[in-house]
Short mmCIF file of C-alpha atoms and ligand atoms in Angstrom, two decimals:
data_model
loop_
_atom_site.label_atom_id
_atom_site.label_comp_id
_atom_site.label_asym_id
_atom_site.label_seq_id
_atom_site.Cartn_x
_atom_site.Cartn_y
_atom_site.Cartn_z
CA MET C 2 0.00 0.00 0.00
CA PRO C 3 1.35 3.45 -0.79
CA ASP C 4 2.24 5.43 2.30
CA THR C 5 0.06 8.54 2.17
CA SER C 6 2.14 10.36 4.80
CA GLY C 7 4.90 10.53 2.20
CA PHE C 8 7.49 8.86 4.43
CA ILE C 9 9.38 6.13 2.60
CA PRO C 10 10.11 3.30 5.05
CA VAL C 11 13.37 1.41 4.78
CA ASN C 12 11.38 -1.76 4.07
CA GLU C 13 7.86 -2.71 3.14
CA PRO C 14 7.00 -6.27 2.04
CA LEU C 15 4.71 -7.26 -0.85
CA LEU C 16 1.87 -9.57 0.25
CA ASP C 17 -0.53 -9.37 -2.68
CA GLY C 18 -0.24 -12.87 -4.13
CA ASN C 19 -1.86 -15.99 -2.67
CA GLU C 20 -1.04 -15.00 0.94
CA HIS C 21 -4.62 -14.06 1.80
CA ARG C 22 -6.12 -17.16 0.19
CA TYR C 23 -3.74 -19.61 1.89
CA LEU C 24 -4.16 -17.94 5.28
CA ALA C 25 -7.94 -18.19 4.89
CA GLN C 26 -7.50 -21.92 4.20
CA CYS C 27 -5.63 -22.33 7.50
CA ILE C 28 -8.39 -20.63 9.41
CA LYS C 29 -11.20 -22.40 7.60
CA THR C 30 -9.66 -25.82 8.17
CA GLY C 31 -8.53 -25.08 11.74
CA TRP C 32 -4.90 -25.93 10.92
CA ILE C 33 -3.06 -23.10 12.62
CA SER C 34 -0.32 -24.91 14.58
CA SER C 35 2.92 -26.43 13.33
CA GLU C 36 1.02 -29.64 12.49
CA GLY C 37 -0.69 -28.08 9.47
CA PRO C 38 0.06 -29.11 5.86
CA PHE C 39 1.63 -25.83 4.71
CA VAL C 40 4.69 -26.42 6.93
CA GLU C 41 5.80 -29.50 5.02
CA ARG C 42 4.84 -27.91 1.73
CA PHE C 43 6.99 -24.88 2.51
CA GLU C 44 9.90 -27.05 3.67
CA GLN C 45 9.78 -29.11 0.49
CA ALA C 46 9.44 -26.08 -1.78
CA MET C 47 12.40 -24.30 -0.14
CA ALA C 48 14.56 -27.45 -0.20
CA ALA C 49 13.70 -27.97 -3.87
CA ARG C 50 14.55 -24.37 -4.68
CA VAL C 51 17.98 -24.84 -3.14
CA GLY C 52 18.40 -28.28 -4.70
CA LYS C 53 18.57 -30.12 -1.36
CA ARG C 54 16.64 -32.96 0.27
CA PHE C 55 15.58 -31.60 3.65
CA GLY C 56 14.08 -28.38 4.96
CA ILE C 57 13.41 -27.80 8.66
CA ALA C 58 11.15 -24.79 9.23
CA VAL C 59 11.69 -22.90 12.49
CA THR C 60 10.55 -19.73 14.24
CA ASN C 61 13.18 -17.33 12.87
CA GLY C 62 16.58 -17.12 11.23
CA THR C 63 18.42 -16.72 14.53
CA ALA C 64 16.83 -19.94 15.80
CA ALA C 65 17.81 -21.66 12.56
CA LEU C 66 21.45 -20.67 13.17
CA GLU C 67 21.27 -21.87 16.77
CA ALA C 68 19.81 -25.23 15.82
CA ALA C 69 22.29 -25.63 12.95
CA VAL C 70 25.27 -24.94 15.22
CA ALA C 71 23.84 -27.12 18.00
CA ALA C 72 23.38 -29.95 15.48
CA LEU C 73 27.18 -30.10 15.07
CA ASN C 74 27.67 -31.17 18.72
CA LEU C 75 30.55 -28.78 19.34
CA ALA C 76 32.54 -29.02 22.57
CA PRO C 77 33.85 -26.11 24.66
CA GLY C 78 37.00 -24.77 23.00
CA ASP C 79 35.88 -25.81 19.53
CA GLU C 80 36.16 -22.95 17.07
CA VAL C 81 33.89 -21.64 14.34
CA ILE C 82 35.25 -19.10 11.83
CA LEU C 83 32.86 -16.34 10.75
CA PRO C 84 32.97 -12.73 9.55
CA ALA C 85 33.50 -9.86 12.02
CA PHE C 86 30.98 -7.88 9.96
CA THR C 87 27.59 -9.60 10.31
CA ILE C 88 24.46 -9.75 12.46
CA ILE C 89 24.95 -10.83 16.08
CA SER C 90 22.89 -14.01 15.54
CA CYS C 91 25.88 -15.75 13.90
CA ALA C 92 28.40 -15.31 16.73
CA ALA C 93 25.66 -15.67 19.36
CA ALA C 94 24.74 -19.12 18.06
CA VAL C 95 28.37 -20.23 18.47
CA VAL C 96 28.74 -18.71 21.95
CA ARG C 97 25.45 -20.17 23.18
CA CYS C 98 26.51 -23.72 22.43
CA GLY C 99 29.76 -23.19 24.35
CA ALA C 100 32.10 -22.96 21.35
CA THR C 101 34.37 -20.06 20.38
CA PRO C 102 33.71 -17.70 17.48
CA VAL C 103 36.83 -16.75 15.50
CA LEU C 104 36.61 -13.69 13.26
CA VAL C 105 37.92 -12.65 9.86
CA ASP C 106 37.64 -9.20 8.35
CA CYS C 107 35.51 -8.40 5.32
CA ASP C 108 36.41 -7.31 1.83
CA PRO C 109 36.07 -3.51 1.48
CA LEU C 110 34.26 -3.76 -1.88
CA THR C 111 31.95 -6.79 -1.59
CA TRP C 112 31.52 -6.26 2.20
CA ASN C 113 31.58 -10.06 2.55
CA MET C 114 33.92 -12.26 4.57
CA ASP C 115 37.43 -12.12 3.06
CA VAL C 116 37.94 -15.78 2.20
CA ALA C 117 41.70 -15.22 1.74
CA GLN C 118 41.97 -14.63 5.52
CA VAL C 119 40.24 -17.84 6.54
CA ALA C 120 43.16 -20.28 6.13
CA ALA C 121 45.33 -18.32 8.58
CA ARG C 122 42.62 -18.60 11.26
CA ILE C 123 42.28 -22.39 11.07
CA THR C 124 43.67 -24.19 14.14
CA PRO C 125 43.48 -27.80 15.38
CA ARG C 126 40.32 -26.70 17.28
CA THR C 127 38.48 -25.38 14.22
CA ARG C 128 35.31 -27.39 13.58
CA ALA C 129 33.23 -25.25 11.24
CA LEU C 130 33.13 -22.28 8.91
CA MET C 131 30.16 -19.92 8.82
CA PRO C 132 30.09 -17.80 5.66
CA VAL C 133 27.37 -15.13 5.64
CA HIS C 134 26.10 -13.72 2.34
CA LEU C 135 25.69 -10.01 3.02
CA TYR C 136 23.57 -7.27 1.48
CA GLY C 137 23.11 -9.01 -1.88
CA LEU C 138 26.44 -10.50 -2.92
CA PRO C 139 27.46 -14.04 -1.91
CA VAL C 140 30.72 -15.06 -0.27
CA ASP C 141 33.18 -16.64 -2.71
CA MET C 142 32.16 -20.19 -1.78
CA ALA C 143 34.42 -22.31 -4.03
CA PRO C 144 37.73 -21.64 -2.20
CA LEU C 145 35.91 -21.76 1.14
CA MET C 146 34.44 -25.21 0.44
CA GLU C 147 37.86 -26.39 -0.69
CA LEU C 148 39.40 -25.28 2.62
CA ALA C 149 36.58 -26.98 4.51
CA GLN C 150 37.19 -30.21 2.67
CA GLN C 151 40.96 -30.08 3.20
CA HIS C 152 40.54 -29.58 6.94
CA GLY C 153 37.40 -31.69 7.47
CA LEU C 154 35.27 -28.74 8.58
CA ALA C 155 31.51 -28.37 8.52
CA VAL C 156 30.11 -25.35 6.66
CA ILE C 157 27.03 -23.52 7.93
CA GLU C 158 25.99 -21.12 5.22
CA ASP C 159 23.95 -18.15 6.40
CA ALA C 160 21.84 -17.34 3.35
CA ALA C 161 19.24 -15.24 5.21
CA GLU C 162 19.85 -12.31 2.87
CA ALA C 163 20.42 -14.44 -0.21
CA ILE C 164 17.19 -16.37 -0.81
CA GLY C 165 17.21 -17.21 -4.52
CA GLN C 166 20.71 -15.79 -5.04
CA THR C 167 23.35 -18.03 -6.63
CA CYS C 168 27.11 -18.34 -6.30
CA ALA C 169 28.88 -19.58 -9.45
CA GLY C 170 25.51 -20.97 -10.55
CA LYS C 171 24.80 -22.84 -7.30
CA PRO C 172 21.88 -21.77 -5.08
CA CYS C 173 23.00 -19.94 -1.94
CA GLY C 174 22.12 -21.92 1.17
CA GLY C 175 22.67 -25.15 -0.74
CA ILE C 176 26.46 -25.05 -0.97
CA GLY C 177 27.45 -25.65 2.67
CA HIS C 178 26.53 -28.74 4.71
CA LEU C 179 23.81 -26.73 6.40
CA GLY C 180 22.09 -23.69 4.89
CA VAL C 181 20.19 -21.21 7.02
CA PHE C 182 17.42 -18.84 5.95
CA SER C 183 15.36 -16.11 7.60
CA PHE C 184 11.87 -15.03 6.57
CA TYR C 185 11.75 -11.74 8.44
CA PRO C 186 9.77 -9.11 6.43
CA ASN C 187 12.87 -7.52 4.94
CA LYS C 188 14.04 -10.84 3.44
CA HIS C 189 13.17 -11.87 -0.13
CA VAL C 190 10.54 -14.30 1.18
CA THR C 191 8.71 -13.44 4.37
CA THR C 192 6.52 -15.30 6.83
CA GLY C 193 6.41 -12.41 9.32
CA GLU C 194 8.86 -14.23 11.54
CA GLY C 195 10.39 -17.49 10.39
CA GLY C 196 13.48 -19.39 9.42
CA MET C 197 14.67 -22.63 7.87
CA ILE C 198 17.60 -25.01 7.88
CA ILE C 199 18.37 -26.81 4.63
CA THR C 200 20.59 -29.86 4.28
CA ASP C 201 21.21 -33.01 2.28
CA ASP C 202 22.46 -34.90 5.31
CA PRO C 203 19.73 -37.10 6.84
CA ASP C 204 21.43 -37.23 10.25
CA LEU C 205 21.85 -33.47 10.51
CA ALA C 206 18.25 -33.02 9.32
CA GLU C 207 16.98 -35.44 11.96
CA ARG C 208 19.03 -33.72 14.63
CA CYS C 209 17.70 -30.28 13.68
CA ARG C 210 14.14 -31.65 13.71
CA SER C 211 14.66 -33.10 17.16
CA LEU C 212 16.22 -29.88 18.52
CA ARG C 213 13.29 -27.92 17.06
CA ASN C 214 10.79 -30.05 18.93
CA LEU C 215 12.18 -30.23 22.49
CA CYS C 216 14.05 -33.45 21.68
CA PHE C 217 10.90 -35.46 22.25
CA GLN C 218 11.71 -39.11 21.56
CA PRO C 219 9.67 -41.26 19.19
CA GLY C 220 9.36 -44.18 21.63
CA ARG C 221 9.21 -42.49 25.04
CA ARG C 222 7.88 -39.05 24.17
CA PHE C 223 8.31 -37.33 27.52
CA VAL C 224 11.70 -38.82 28.39
CA HIS C 225 14.53 -36.57 27.20
CA GLU C 226 18.16 -37.48 26.52
CA GLU C 227 18.92 -33.91 25.51
CA LEU C 228 17.61 -30.36 25.82
CA GLY C 229 16.04 -28.94 22.70
CA TRP C 230 13.84 -25.93 22.13
CA ASN C 231 10.37 -25.27 20.83
CA LEU C 232 11.29 -23.68 17.49
CA ARG C 233 8.26 -24.88 15.54
CA MET C 234 6.90 -22.73 12.70
CA THR C 235 3.12 -22.42 12.52
CA ASN C 236 0.96 -23.39 9.56
CA LEU C 237 -0.08 -19.71 9.33
CA GLN C 238 3.53 -18.63 8.80
CA ALA C 239 4.20 -21.46 6.35
CA ALA C 240 1.08 -20.53 4.35
CA LEU C 241 2.59 -17.08 3.84
CA GLY C 242 5.90 -18.67 2.93
CA VAL C 243 4.38 -20.91 0.25
CA ALA C 244 2.60 -17.92 -1.32
CA GLN C 245 5.74 -15.79 -1.19
CA LEU C 246 7.99 -18.48 -2.63
CA GLU C 247 5.70 -18.76 -5.68
CA ARG C 248 6.85 -15.24 -6.59
CA LEU C 249 10.53 -15.46 -5.72
CA ASP C 250 11.82 -15.00 -9.27
CA GLU C 251 9.66 -11.92 -9.74
CA PHE C 252 10.91 -10.59 -6.37
CA LEU C 253 14.55 -11.17 -7.30
CA ALA C 254 14.08 -9.36 -10.61
CA ARG C 255 12.45 -6.44 -8.78
CA LYS C 256 15.30 -6.29 -6.24
CA ARG C 257 17.82 -6.17 -9.06
CA ALA C 258 15.83 -3.45 -10.83
CA ILE C 259 15.71 -1.37 -7.63
CA GLY C 260 19.47 -1.76 -7.23
CA ALA C 261 20.18 -0.89 -10.87
CA ARG C 262 18.04 2.25 -10.62
CA TYR C 263 19.87 3.44 -7.51
CA GLN C 264 23.19 2.71 -9.23
CA ARG C 265 22.22 4.90 -12.20
CA LEU C 266 20.92 7.72 -10.02
CA LEU C 267 23.88 7.79 -7.63
CA ALA C 268 26.82 6.81 -9.86
CA ASP C 269 28.32 10.31 -10.07
CA VAL C 270 27.93 11.41 -6.42
CA PRO C 271 31.44 12.23 -5.18
CA GLY C 272 32.65 10.44 -2.06
CA LEU C 273 29.85 7.89 -2.13
CA GLN C 274 30.76 4.19 -2.40
CA LEU C 275 27.97 2.13 -3.93
CA PRO C 276 27.49 -1.65 -3.78
CA GLN C 277 29.59 -3.69 -6.19
CA ALA C 278 27.24 -4.64 -9.04
CA ALA C 279 28.82 -8.05 -9.63
CA THR C 280 31.68 -10.38 -8.78
CA PRO C 281 33.03 -13.16 -11.03
CA TRP C 282 30.69 -15.54 -9.14
CA ALA C 283 27.45 -13.54 -8.85
CA ASP C 284 25.34 -10.55 -9.83
CA ASN C 285 24.27 -8.43 -6.88
CA VAL C 286 20.65 -9.08 -5.89
CA TYR C 287 20.66 -5.91 -3.70
CA TRP C 288 18.99 -7.40 -0.63
CA VAL C 289 19.42 -3.82 0.56
CA PHE C 290 21.03 -0.89 -1.22
CA GLY C 291 23.98 0.05 0.99
CA VAL C 292 26.14 3.15 0.63
CA VAL C 293 29.44 4.03 2.30
CA LEU C 294 30.31 7.68 2.97
CA ASP C 295 33.89 8.69 2.33
CA GLU C 296 35.63 10.43 5.26
CA THR C 297 36.21 13.46 3.00
CA LEU C 298 32.46 14.15 3.00
CA GLY C 299 32.70 15.57 6.51
CA LEU C 300 29.33 14.11 7.44
CA THR C 301 28.81 11.23 9.86
CA VAL C 302 26.40 8.40 9.17
CA PRO C 303 24.05 9.36 12.05
CA GLU C 304 23.95 12.93 10.68
CA ALA C 305 23.22 11.75 7.14
CA MET C 306 20.54 9.35 8.38
CA GLN C 307 18.91 12.05 10.50
CA ARG C 308 18.81 14.51 7.60
CA LEU C 309 17.35 11.84 5.33
CA HIS C 310 14.72 11.10 7.96
CA ARG C 311 13.74 14.76 7.91
CA GLU C 312 13.38 14.45 4.13
CA GLY C 313 11.03 11.51 4.67
CA ILE C 314 13.51 8.77 3.83
CA GLY C 315 13.95 5.76 6.14
CA THR C 316 17.43 4.25 6.48
CA ARG C 317 19.33 1.72 8.64
CA PRO C 318 22.95 1.71 9.73
CA PHE C 319 25.24 -1.15 8.72
CA PHE C 320 26.02 -3.97 11.16
CA TRP C 321 28.37 -3.29 14.08
CA PRO C 322 31.43 -5.62 14.15
CA MET C 323 31.45 -8.60 16.49
CA HIS C 324 34.81 -7.68 18.10
CA GLU C 325 33.34 -4.29 19.11
CA GLN C 326 30.17 -5.69 20.72
CA PRO C 327 30.08 -4.78 24.40
CA VAL C 328 28.45 -8.09 25.28
CA PHE C 329 31.30 -10.08 23.72
CA MET C 330 34.00 -7.76 25.08
CA ARG C 331 32.64 -8.35 28.59
CA MET C 332 32.95 -12.08 27.96
CA GLY C 333 36.63 -11.52 27.15
CA LEU C 334 36.17 -12.47 23.51
CA PHE C 335 38.16 -10.97 20.60
CA ARG C 336 40.58 -9.11 22.87
CA GLU C 337 42.81 -6.57 21.07
CA GLU C 338 41.51 -7.73 17.70
CA ARG C 339 41.27 -5.29 14.83
CA HIS C 340 39.27 -5.78 11.65
CA PRO C 341 39.72 -2.43 9.95
CA HIS C 342 37.37 -2.94 7.01
CA ALA C 343 34.53 -4.09 9.25
CA GLU C 344 35.19 -1.15 11.61
CA ARG C 345 35.09 1.34 8.76
CA LEU C 346 31.93 -0.11 7.16
CA ALA C 347 30.15 -0.02 10.52
CA ARG C 348 31.00 3.68 10.91
CA ARG C 349 30.60 4.86 7.33
CA GLY C 350 27.81 2.64 5.92
CA PHE C 351 24.03 2.64 5.93
CA TYR C 352 21.28 1.54 3.58
CA LEU C 353 18.44 3.18 1.71
CA PRO C 354 14.82 2.05 1.29
CA SER C 355 15.00 -1.25 -0.62
CA GLY C 356 11.80 -3.19 0.14
CA LEU C 357 9.78 -5.00 -2.49
CA ALA C 358 6.86 -2.56 -2.24
CA LEU C 359 9.16 0.37 -3.11
CA ARG C 360 8.02 2.21 -6.25
CA ASP C 361 10.27 3.83 -8.82
CA GLU C 362 9.28 7.35 -7.75
CA HIS C 363 10.32 6.44 -4.19
CA ILE C 364 13.76 5.45 -5.48
CA GLU C 365 14.04 8.73 -7.37
CA ARG C 366 13.06 10.65 -4.23
CA ALA C 367 15.44 8.73 -1.96
CA ALA C 368 18.35 9.18 -4.37
CA ALA C 369 17.63 12.90 -4.83
CA ALA C 370 17.39 13.38 -1.06
CA LEU C 371 20.72 11.62 -0.51
CA ARG C 372 22.34 13.72 -3.22
CA SER C 373 21.13 16.96 -1.62
CA VAL C 374 22.08 15.84 1.91
CA LEU C 375 25.64 15.15 0.73
CA ALA C 376 25.97 18.30 -1.42
C1 PLP N 18 18.02 -11.53 9.21
C2 PLP N 18 19.28 -12.27 9.40
C3 PLP N 18 19.41 -13.27 10.37
C4 PLP N 18 18.43 -13.49 11.48
O1 PLP N 18 17.17 -13.77 11.07
P1 PLP N 18 15.92 -13.48 12.06
O2 PLP N 18 14.82 -14.17 11.36
O3 PLP N 18 15.75 -12.00 12.10
O4 PLP N 18 16.23 -14.05 13.38
C5 PLP N 18 20.57 -14.02 10.38
N1 PLP N 18 21.57 -13.76 9.54
C6 PLP N 18 21.50 -12.77 8.62
C7 PLP N 18 22.65 -12.56 7.71
C8 PLP N 18 20.36 -11.98 8.54
O5 PLP N 18 20.30 -10.99 7.66
#
């Protein structure tokens, strides 16, 4: 729906396909819990889209990461390598299961984990790698998978921002041993709140299913060998997911068109770094349209964001690096570590309205506002 107040929110989802019809079916049939038929349908459709056998639908992307990490049975002292520049969910999932997150810096142009730094961080305690596809471009997965194979490491691929994106022709989320998705409303497919784990490995799939459902046992239901969680997705959420997934290709094309329009409108703004349009392994899908302000502009990100807000343009800052998170510093993690590219992106980057409901005139207005704020 167009926003009549004129404010352009940073994200607005599109829900005008079969969402209403499928939700009505849930209510009419009484299937509203996780037992309903849309859950399995959504799991199968997502798994098929990624070219994998199993999908395990859960309550959100963070929960999917936690279950995926927990499924690896890590011991205290075991290490998982992940980017310093990402959402807290990634490192939190590692910390919560008692293992140790180990960070690598990001590439200053793709903003993704710098795969060239991973080898130097591998130790005898390394058990897994967690690449995270950020802001629309995927991590260079081929050399990462090769390292994983050489060292016998599991790969948990966080593809929350890369639903439908590919890396060298392979679907993101289907390259690692476990792929993780989020269906928060700013993701390419939304269920309101929701997440999924994708894998080809029947044992890992079974383990994730068990962890999702309190580790109830088939034979003696209320006798527990292990502690799980209740991470079950409802049929209502899955109904939305099925309807959304039907339109994924259209959504991806729209995301790319939004990104291309911003690129054209902002290409000649001095001191403004725009997203990289492509790498040898992927075309940017512009999950969000991020910009990085050069230090020479003499304007901080909070100032720019505040001025854009006054112009009626919603924005969000970039992620804050893991080694600078107060909660992790208090735990004694990442002491004295520096990841200069992640630190700079966190201070100089933010993103513009990029939701699927965004109209072309909104993009023109947002770009014009940014241009005048920086002039
Ligand atoms: C959104 C997101 C998550 C977390 O998903 P939620 O559903 O919000 O819990 C995890 N990783 C990345 C990269 C994300 O963008």
